[in-house]
Structure formats: structure tokens, C-alpha cells
mmCIF file of C-alpha atoms in Angstrom:
data_model
loop_
_atom_site.group_PDB
_atom_site.id
_atom_site.type_symbol
_atom_site.label_atom_id
_atom_site.label_comp_id
_atom_site.label_asym_id
_atom_site.label_seq_id
_atom_site.Cartn_x
_atom_site.Cartn_y
_atom_site.Cartn_z
ATOM 1 C CA UNK A 1 69.974 175.686 42.772
ATOM 2 C CA UNK A 2 72.889 174.511 44.827
ATOM 3 C CA UNK A 3 75.083 177.410 43.587
ATOM 4 C CA UNK A 4 72.481 180.149 43.301
ATOM 5 C CA UNK A 5 69.956 179.242 46.009
ATOM 6 C CA UNK A 6 67.163 180.195 43.574
ATOM 7 C CA UNK A 7 63.872 178.192 43.533
ATOM 8 C CA UNK A 8 63.326 175.624 40.794
ATOM 9 C CA UNK A 9 59.967 175.540 39.066
ATOM 10 C CA UNK A 10 59.127 172.911 36.379
ATOM 11 C CA UNK A 11 55.749 173.317 34.824
ATOM 12 C CA UNK A 12 56.050 170.610 32.166
ATOM 13 C CA UNK A 13 58.586 167.878 32.620
ATOM 14 C CA UNK A 14 58.356 166.794 28.897
ATOM 15 C CA UNK A 15 59.977 170.139 27.952
ATOM 16 C CA UNK A 16 62.614 170.112 30.701
ATOM 17 C CA UNK A 17 63.618 166.435 30.742
ATOM 18 C CA UNK A 18 67.197 167.105 31.721
ATOM 19 C CA UNK A 19 66.267 169.062 34.766
ATOM 20 C CA UNK A 20 63.591 166.440 35.616
ATOM 21 C CA UNK A 21 66.223 163.707 35.649
ATOM 22 C CA UNK A 22 68.393 165.626 38.071
ATOM 23 C CA UNK A 23 65.521 166.475 40.378
ATOM 24 C CA UNK A 24 63.515 163.280 40.345
ATOM 25 C CA UNK A 25 63.395 161.473 43.649
ATOM 26 C CA UNK A 26 61.225 158.335 43.865
ATOM 27 C CA UNK A 27 58.676 158.432 40.980
ATOM 28 C CA UNK A 28 58.212 160.193 37.665
ATOM 29 C CA UNK A 29 56.547 163.643 37.596
ATOM 30 C CA UNK A 30 55.518 166.219 35.086
ATOM 31 C CA UNK A 31 55.689 169.328 37.316
ATOM 32 C CA UNK A 32 57.632 170.162 40.424
ATOM 33 C CA UNK A 33 58.919 172.890 42.714
ATOM 34 C CA UNK A 34 61.932 172.856 44.906
ATOM 35 C CA UNK A 35 63.157 175.591 47.311
ATOM 36 C CA UNK A 36 66.314 175.888 49.483
ATOM 37 C CA UNK A 37 65.966 176.117 53.236
ATOM 38 C CA UNK A 38 68.948 178.193 54.367
ATOM 39 C CA UNK A 39 70.121 180.404 57.269
ATOM 40 C CA UNK A 40 73.204 182.550 57.500
ATOM 41 C CA UNK A 41 74.387 181.348 54.085
ATOM 42 C CA UNK A 42 74.111 177.686 55.261
ATOM 43 C CA UNK A 43 71.982 175.188 53.373
ATOM 44 C CA UNK A 44 69.806 173.374 55.956
ATOM 45 C CA UNK A 45 67.696 171.413 53.542
ATOM 46 C CA UNK A 46 65.125 171.645 50.693
ATOM 47 C CA UNK A 47 61.350 172.024 50.382
ATOM 48 C CA UNK A 48 60.164 169.849 47.527
ATOM 49 C CA UNK A 49 56.918 169.017 45.968
ATOM 50 C CA UNK A 50 55.872 167.289 42.692
ATOM 51 C CA UNK A 51 52.871 166.188 40.665
ATOM 52 C CA UNK A 52 52.035 163.810 37.875
ATOM 53 C CA UNK A 53 50.077 166.589 36.029
ATOM 54 C CA UNK A 54 51.773 169.441 34.213
ATOM 55 C CA UNK A 55 51.209 173.074 35.313
ATOM 56 C CA UNK A 56 50.454 171.958 38.917
ATOM 57 C CA UNK A 57 52.604 174.691 40.329
ATOM 58 C CA UNK A 58 52.901 178.394 39.537
ATOM 59 C CA UNK A 59 55.105 181.390 40.628
ATOM 60 C CA UNK A 60 52.432 182.050 43.375
ATOM 61 C CA UNK A 61 52.978 178.620 44.798
ATOM 62 C CA UNK A 62 56.689 179.417 45.142
ATOM 63 C CA UNK A 63 55.836 182.536 47.166
ATOM 64 C CA UNK A 64 53.631 180.475 49.502
ATOM 65 C CA UNK A 65 56.183 177.663 49.777
ATOM 66 C CA UNK A 66 58.984 180.109 50.347
ATOM 67 C CA UNK A 67 57.128 181.380 53.471
ATOM 68 C CA UNK A 68 57.099 177.795 54.812
ATOM 69 C CA UNK A 69 60.789 177.433 53.956
ATOM 70 C CA UNK A 70 61.665 180.666 55.780
ATOM 71 C CA UNK A 71 59.735 179.565 58.949
ATOM 72 C CA UNK A 72 61.454 176.175 58.713
ATOM 73 C CA UNK A 73 64.864 177.678 58.431
ATOM 74 C CA UNK A 74 64.269 179.828 61.545
ATOM 75 C CA UNK A 75 63.197 176.805 63.519
ATOM 76 C CA UNK A 76 66.102 174.624 62.275
ATOM 77 C CA UNK A 77 68.652 177.376 62.890
ATOM 78 C CA UNK A 78 67.348 177.945 66.487
ATOM 79 C CA UNK A 79 67.582 174.226 67.122
ATOM 80 C CA UNK A 80 71.119 174.149 65.647
ATOM 81 C CA UNK A 81 72.298 177.125 67.801
ATOM 82 C CA UNK A 82 70.617 175.679 71.003
ATOM 83 C CA UNK A 83 72.373 172.384 70.526
ATOM 84 C CA UNK A 84 75.661 174.125 69.840
ATOM 85 C CA UNK A 85 75.316 176.251 72.972
ATOM 86 C CA UNK A 86 74.537 173.174 75.053
ATOM 87 C CA UNK A 87 77.753 171.520 73.760
ATOM 88 C CA UNK A 88 79.813 174.665 74.488
ATOM 89 C CA UNK A 89 78.225 175.365 77.855
ATOM 90 C CA UNK A 90 80.121 173.660 80.577
ATOM 91 C CA UNK A 91 77.885 174.808 83.443
ATOM 92 C CA UNK A 92 74.828 173.004 84.824
ATOM 93 C CA UNK A 93 72.605 176.005 85.416
ATOM 94 C CA UNK A 94 70.370 174.340 87.989
ATOM 95 C CA UNK A 95 73.341 174.186 90.307
ATOM 96 C CA UNK A 96 75.919 176.449 88.712
ATOM 97 C CA UNK A 97 78.410 173.613 89.045
ATOM 98 C CA UNK A 98 80.413 172.158 86.198
ATOM 99 C CA UNK A 99 78.722 169.641 83.952
ATOM 100 C CA UNK A 100 79.856 166.081 84.353
ATOM 101 C CA UNK A 101 81.530 165.614 80.993
ATOM 102 C CA UNK A 102 84.167 168.359 81.463
ATOM 103 C CA UNK A 103 84.582 167.358 85.089
ATOM 104 C CA UNK A 104 85.560 163.808 83.892
ATOM 105 C CA UNK A 105 88.185 165.447 81.637
ATOM 106 C CA UNK A 106 89.501 167.433 84.499
ATOM 107 C CA UNK A 107 89.560 164.280 86.765
ATOM 108 C CA UNK A 108 91.444 162.320 84.179
ATOM 109 C CA UNK A 109 94.009 165.152 83.761
ATOM 110 C CA UNK A 110 94.367 165.520 87.480
ATOM 111 C CA UNK A 111 95.020 161.809 88.062
ATOM 112 C CA UNK A 112 97.743 161.769 85.327
ATOM 113 C CA UNK A 113 99.362 164.790 86.971
ATOM 114 C CA UNK A 114 99.076 163.263 90.470
ATOM 115 C CA UNK A 115 100.615 160.097 89.178
ATOM 116 C CA UNK A 116 103.527 161.848 87.651
ATOM 117 C CA UNK A 117 104.253 164.060 90.701
ATOM 118 C CA UNK A 118 103.454 161.222 93.211
ATOM 119 C CA UNK A 119 100.726 163.342 94.821
ATOM 120 C CA UNK A 120 97.349 162.377 96.253
ATOM 121 C CA UNK A 121 93.968 163.684 95.179
ATOM 122 C CA UNK A 122 90.554 163.212 96.877
ATOM 123 C CA UNK A 123 87.142 162.551 95.479
ATOM 124 C CA UNK A 124 83.679 162.605 97.044
ATOM 125 C CA UNK A 125 80.140 162.093 95.890
ATOM 126 C CA UNK A 126 77.277 163.547 98.024
ATOM 127 C CA UNK A 127 73.576 162.629 97.755
ATOM 128 C CA UNK A 128 70.843 164.717 99.318
ATOM 129 C CA UNK A 129 69.151 162.267 101.617
ATOM 130 C CA UNK A 130 65.415 163.254 101.435
ATOM 131 C CA UNK A 131 65.380 165.196 98.133
ATOM 132 C CA UNK A 132 62.294 163.548 96.847
ATOM 133 C CA UNK A 133 60.419 164.193 100.089
ATOM 134 C CA UNK A 134 61.386 167.918 99.895
ATOM 135 C CA UNK A 135 59.755 167.965 96.492
ATOM 136 C CA UNK A 136 56.683 166.244 97.644
ATOM 137 C CA UNK A 137 56.295 168.420 100.728
ATOM 138 C CA UNK A 138 57.376 171.816 99.471
ATOM 139 C CA UNK A 139 56.965 171.498 95.685
ATOM 140 C CA UNK A 140 59.381 171.215 92.773
ATOM 141 C CA UNK A 141 60.548 174.889 92.882
ATOM 142 C CA UNK A 142 61.498 174.644 96.434
ATOM 143 C CA UNK A 143 63.473 171.460 95.920
ATOM 144 C CA UNK A 144 65.361 173.060 93.014
ATOM 145 C CA UNK A 145 66.129 176.044 95.309
ATOM 146 C CA UNK A 146 67.544 173.649 97.965
ATOM 147 C CA UNK A 147 69.697 171.775 95.337
ATOM 148 C CA UNK A 148 71.128 175.166 94.100
ATOM 149 C CA UNK A 149 71.769 176.505 97.679
ATOM 150 C CA UNK A 150 73.564 173.179 98.589
ATOM 151 C CA UNK A 151 75.616 173.532 95.452
ATOM 152 C CA UNK A 152 76.488 177.054 96.428
ATOM 153 C CA UNK A 153 77.541 175.871 99.878
ATOM 154 C CA UNK A 154 79.855 173.303 98.238
ATOM 155 C CA UNK A 155 81.310 175.890 95.856
ATOM 156 C CA UNK A 156 82.071 178.321 98.739
ATOM 157 C CA UNK A 157 84.327 175.689 100.297
ATOM 158 C CA UNK A 158 86.342 174.943 97.268
ATOM 159 C CA UNK A 159 89.950 176.129 96.746
ATOM 160 C CA UNK A 160 90.917 177.596 93.341
ATOM 161 C CA UNK A 161 92.516 174.277 92.347
ATOM 162 C CA UNK A 162 89.342 172.221 93.235
ATOM 163 C CA UNK A 163 86.210 171.621 91.180
ATOM 164 C CA UNK A 164 82.673 170.296 91.712
ATOM 165 C CA UNK A 165 80.132 168.991 89.374
ATOM 166 C CA UNK A 166 76.539 167.833 89.313
ATOM 167 C CA UNK A 167 76.694 164.036 89.182
ATOM 168 C CA UNK A 168 73.112 162.908 89.161
ATOM 169 C CA UNK A 169 69.569 164.151 89.934
ATOM 170 C CA UNK A 170 70.403 165.110 93.458
ATOM 171 C CA UNK A 171 74.074 164.210 93.639
ATOM 172 C CA UNK A 172 77.259 166.227 93.361
ATOM 173 C CA UNK A 173 80.813 165.218 92.909
ATOM 174 C CA UNK A 174 83.842 167.041 94.280
ATOM 175 C CA UNK A 175 87.527 166.750 93.270
ATOM 176 C CA UNK A 176 90.230 168.179 95.679
ATOM 177 C CA UNK A 177 93.743 168.070 94.280
ATOM 178 C CA UNK A 178 96.821 167.476 96.298
ATOM 179 C CA UNK A 179 94.708 166.212 99.230
ATOM 180 C CA UNK A 180 95.280 163.021 101.232
ATOM 181 C CA UNK A 181 92.470 160.685 102.320
ATOM 182 C CA UNK A 182 92.662 161.979 105.940
ATOM 183 C CA UNK A 183 92.447 165.635 104.872
ATOM 184 C CA UNK A 184 89.701 164.890 102.482
ATOM 185 C CA UNK A 185 87.623 163.106 105.041
ATOM 186 C CA UNK A 186 88.009 166.086 107.403
ATOM 187 C CA UNK A 187 86.765 168.363 104.626
ATOM 188 C CA UNK A 188 83.798 165.941 103.783
ATOM 189 C CA UNK A 189 82.797 165.944 107.473
ATOM 190 C CA UNK A 190 82.889 169.637 107.608
ATOM 191 C CA UNK A 191 80.774 169.938 104.479
ATOM 192 C CA UNK A 192 78.252 167.279 105.754
ATOM 193 C CA UNK A 193 77.960 169.173 109.091
ATOM 194 C CA UNK A 194 77.502 172.557 107.405
ATOM 195 C CA UNK A 195 74.605 171.221 105.189
ATOM 196 C CA UNK A 196 72.934 169.597 108.277
ATOM 197 C CA UNK A 197 73.020 172.877 110.264
ATOM 198 C CA UNK A 198 71.833 175.077 107.371
ATOM 199 C CA UNK A 199 68.146 176.108 106.528
ATOM 200 C CA UNK A 200 67.498 176.248 102.878
ATOM 201 C CA UNK A 201 65.083 178.245 100.728
ATOM 202 C CA UNK A 202 62.342 180.600 102.061
ATOM 203 C CA UNK A 203 60.600 177.620 103.677
ATOM 204 C CA UNK A 204 63.816 177.128 105.956
ATOM 205 C CA UNK A 205 63.995 173.466 104.807
ATOM 206 C CA UNK A 206 66.418 171.190 106.708
ATOM 207 C CA UNK A 207 68.170 168.262 105.075
ATOM 208 C CA UNK A 208 71.191 166.071 105.300
ATOM 209 C CA UNK A 209 73.626 164.459 102.825
ATOM 210 C CA UNK A 210 75.318 161.040 102.584
ATOM 211 C CA UNK A 211 78.838 161.141 101.277
ATOM 212 C CA UNK A 212 81.053 158.548 99.715
ATOM 213 C CA UNK A 213 84.820 159.383 99.671
ATOM 214 C CA UNK A 214 88.056 157.981 98.413
ATOM 215 C CA UNK A 215 91.620 159.075 97.359
ATOM 216 C CA UNK A 216 94.079 158.365 94.580
ATOM 217 C CA UNK A 217 96.262 156.320 94.792
ATOM 218 C CA UNK A 218 95.442 155.079 98.387
ATOM 219 C CA UNK A 219 91.967 153.661 97.424
ATOM 220 C CA UNK A 220 92.310 153.321 93.678
ATOM 221 C CA UNK A 221 94.949 153.462 90.944
ATOM 222 C CA UNK A 222 92.796 154.626 87.993
ATOM 223 C CA UNK A 223 89.977 157.083 87.232
ATOM 224 C CA UNK A 224 87.407 154.237 86.664
ATOM 225 C CA UNK A 225 88.433 152.377 89.906
ATOM 226 C CA UNK A 226 88.387 155.631 91.970
ATOM 227 C CA UNK A 227 84.825 156.520 90.710
ATOM 228 C CA UNK A 228 83.599 152.947 91.507
ATOM 229 C CA UNK A 229 85.182 153.000 94.973
ATOM 230 C CA UNK A 230 83.658 156.333 95.848
ATOM 231 C CA UNK A 231 80.210 155.291 94.557
ATOM 232 C CA UNK A 232 80.404 152.093 96.600
ATOM 233 C CA UNK A 233 81.337 154.192 99.669
ATOM 234 C CA UNK A 234 78.271 156.336 99.048
ATOM 235 C CA UNK A 235 76.060 153.241 99.056
ATOM 236 C CA UNK A 236 77.664 152.138 102.280
ATOM 237 C CA UNK A 237 76.820 155.552 103.923
ATOM 238 C CA UNK A 238 73.323 155.236 102.654
ATOM 239 C CA UNK A 239 72.892 151.733 104.004
ATOM 240 C CA UNK A 240 74.271 152.615 107.402
ATOM 241 C CA UNK A 241 71.784 155.391 108.280
ATOM 242 C CA UNK A 242 72.596 158.267 105.952
ATOM 243 C CA UNK A 243 73.894 161.651 107.097
ATOM 244 C CA UNK A 244 77.411 160.345 107.283
ATOM 245 C CA UNK A 245 80.724 160.119 105.440
ATOM 246 C CA UNK A 246 81.956 156.731 104.361
ATOM 247 C CA UNK A 247 85.159 155.495 102.716
ATOM 248 C CA UNK A 248 86.203 151.983 101.885
#
């Protein structure tokens, strides 16, 4: 079966003892049927049934079980392709920003390059201040629209060398290469003010953001330390009234 993909039908195990020995799983049987579940020439698994009585299965049973095997192969293959696409897709489609995993790879590479060339890079994390209230007041779809439009506003202010990612449920993280702390803070303030002054979605929703910021190597000398520093700066902005940019 492994080589041909053809179903196996055993009607009387006593007459086919060698095949029974190869196919037997947990307990003895006298009749059995086994079909391959496959898609695009790939074996995904097997559909197997056995019985203690002889002649429990017929060619008709193979046809019925083959229908189940075909349906199973479609479902398994769709699941496989969906998972593969998720792994390959680097974009978070609720924001159209980069996913966090590839962003981290970019950050690590950028820090290494900045260290070698003695340059600075700037990192910020922004959190939408009243995102849960927006969902409670205007509904889930409106809150998703606000999230996407804020992400669009962020993307519109990026240079070709910069990148932004969705960081959490209502958080975004932005990397600006070859940027000092002072220049980065000016950018963050401009971004914060633009969000504060913009009406989002059809409901013309107003909101603000809290921003934590930091620069390499001024505030941190490693990727992990920079992320921790910027996150702590975000907490500081939230503790001190929100709608502000903070750096430590």
C-alpha cells in the first residue's frame, strides 16, 4: 500500500497471516480494511478498521470508506496549506503592518549593522489609549477600523528604511534606522499629535496614544535591553496621564 496507494482488504486473516502480521495494530483480527489518505501525491495518513469476525468488510465498504478518506484528505490538505500560508505571510492583515516575528529579525539585523557602523537607531511602541472603550461604544468592527487607520497613518510617515509592526492587541512598534534619540522623539511627538487630531472611521472617532521610546546605543546596548527600556517608557507614559511620549 505504501508504494501503490491501493486499499488493502483482508476478508479472512487465517488465509493471509503474513499481511495480517504487517497490518495488525493493537489486537488480533480476522478481517480488516485500510485506505490511504493522500493529497497531491503526499500521504497524509490512513483510514483503518478491523473486526474479530471474518468477512466483516467487502469491496462496497471500501467505496464508502474511500469517500470518507477523500473528504478527510481535503480537510487535512486545506489545514496544511493554511498553516503554510500563515508561516509565509509576513503581514498582519488587521493592520497591514509587518508581523512581529519578522520585525524582530529586522530589529536584530539593524542593531548589528548600527553597532558595526557606529550609528544610532530609534524604537517606539505606541498603545491606543481608549481602544477597549471604542469597541464598547462603537462596536468591534469600528474598533478594528480605527486600528487599521492608525496603522495606515503610521505607515504613511515611515521612510523606506523604516519598518512598523503590530506588537500587541492595540499596540504597534516602529523602528527608525540611523535616527538619534532626539530626532526619534520629535518624530514620535509628531505621530502622537497627528493621531490626536485625526477622526477615525465613519463614526469620526477621536482617540489618543501613549508612546514609549528609546534609542540604541544611548538607552540600551542590546536588542532585549532596548525592547525592555521602550516598554518601560510606555508604562511611564500611561502612568503619567496617557497621550504623551516618554523615554527613560
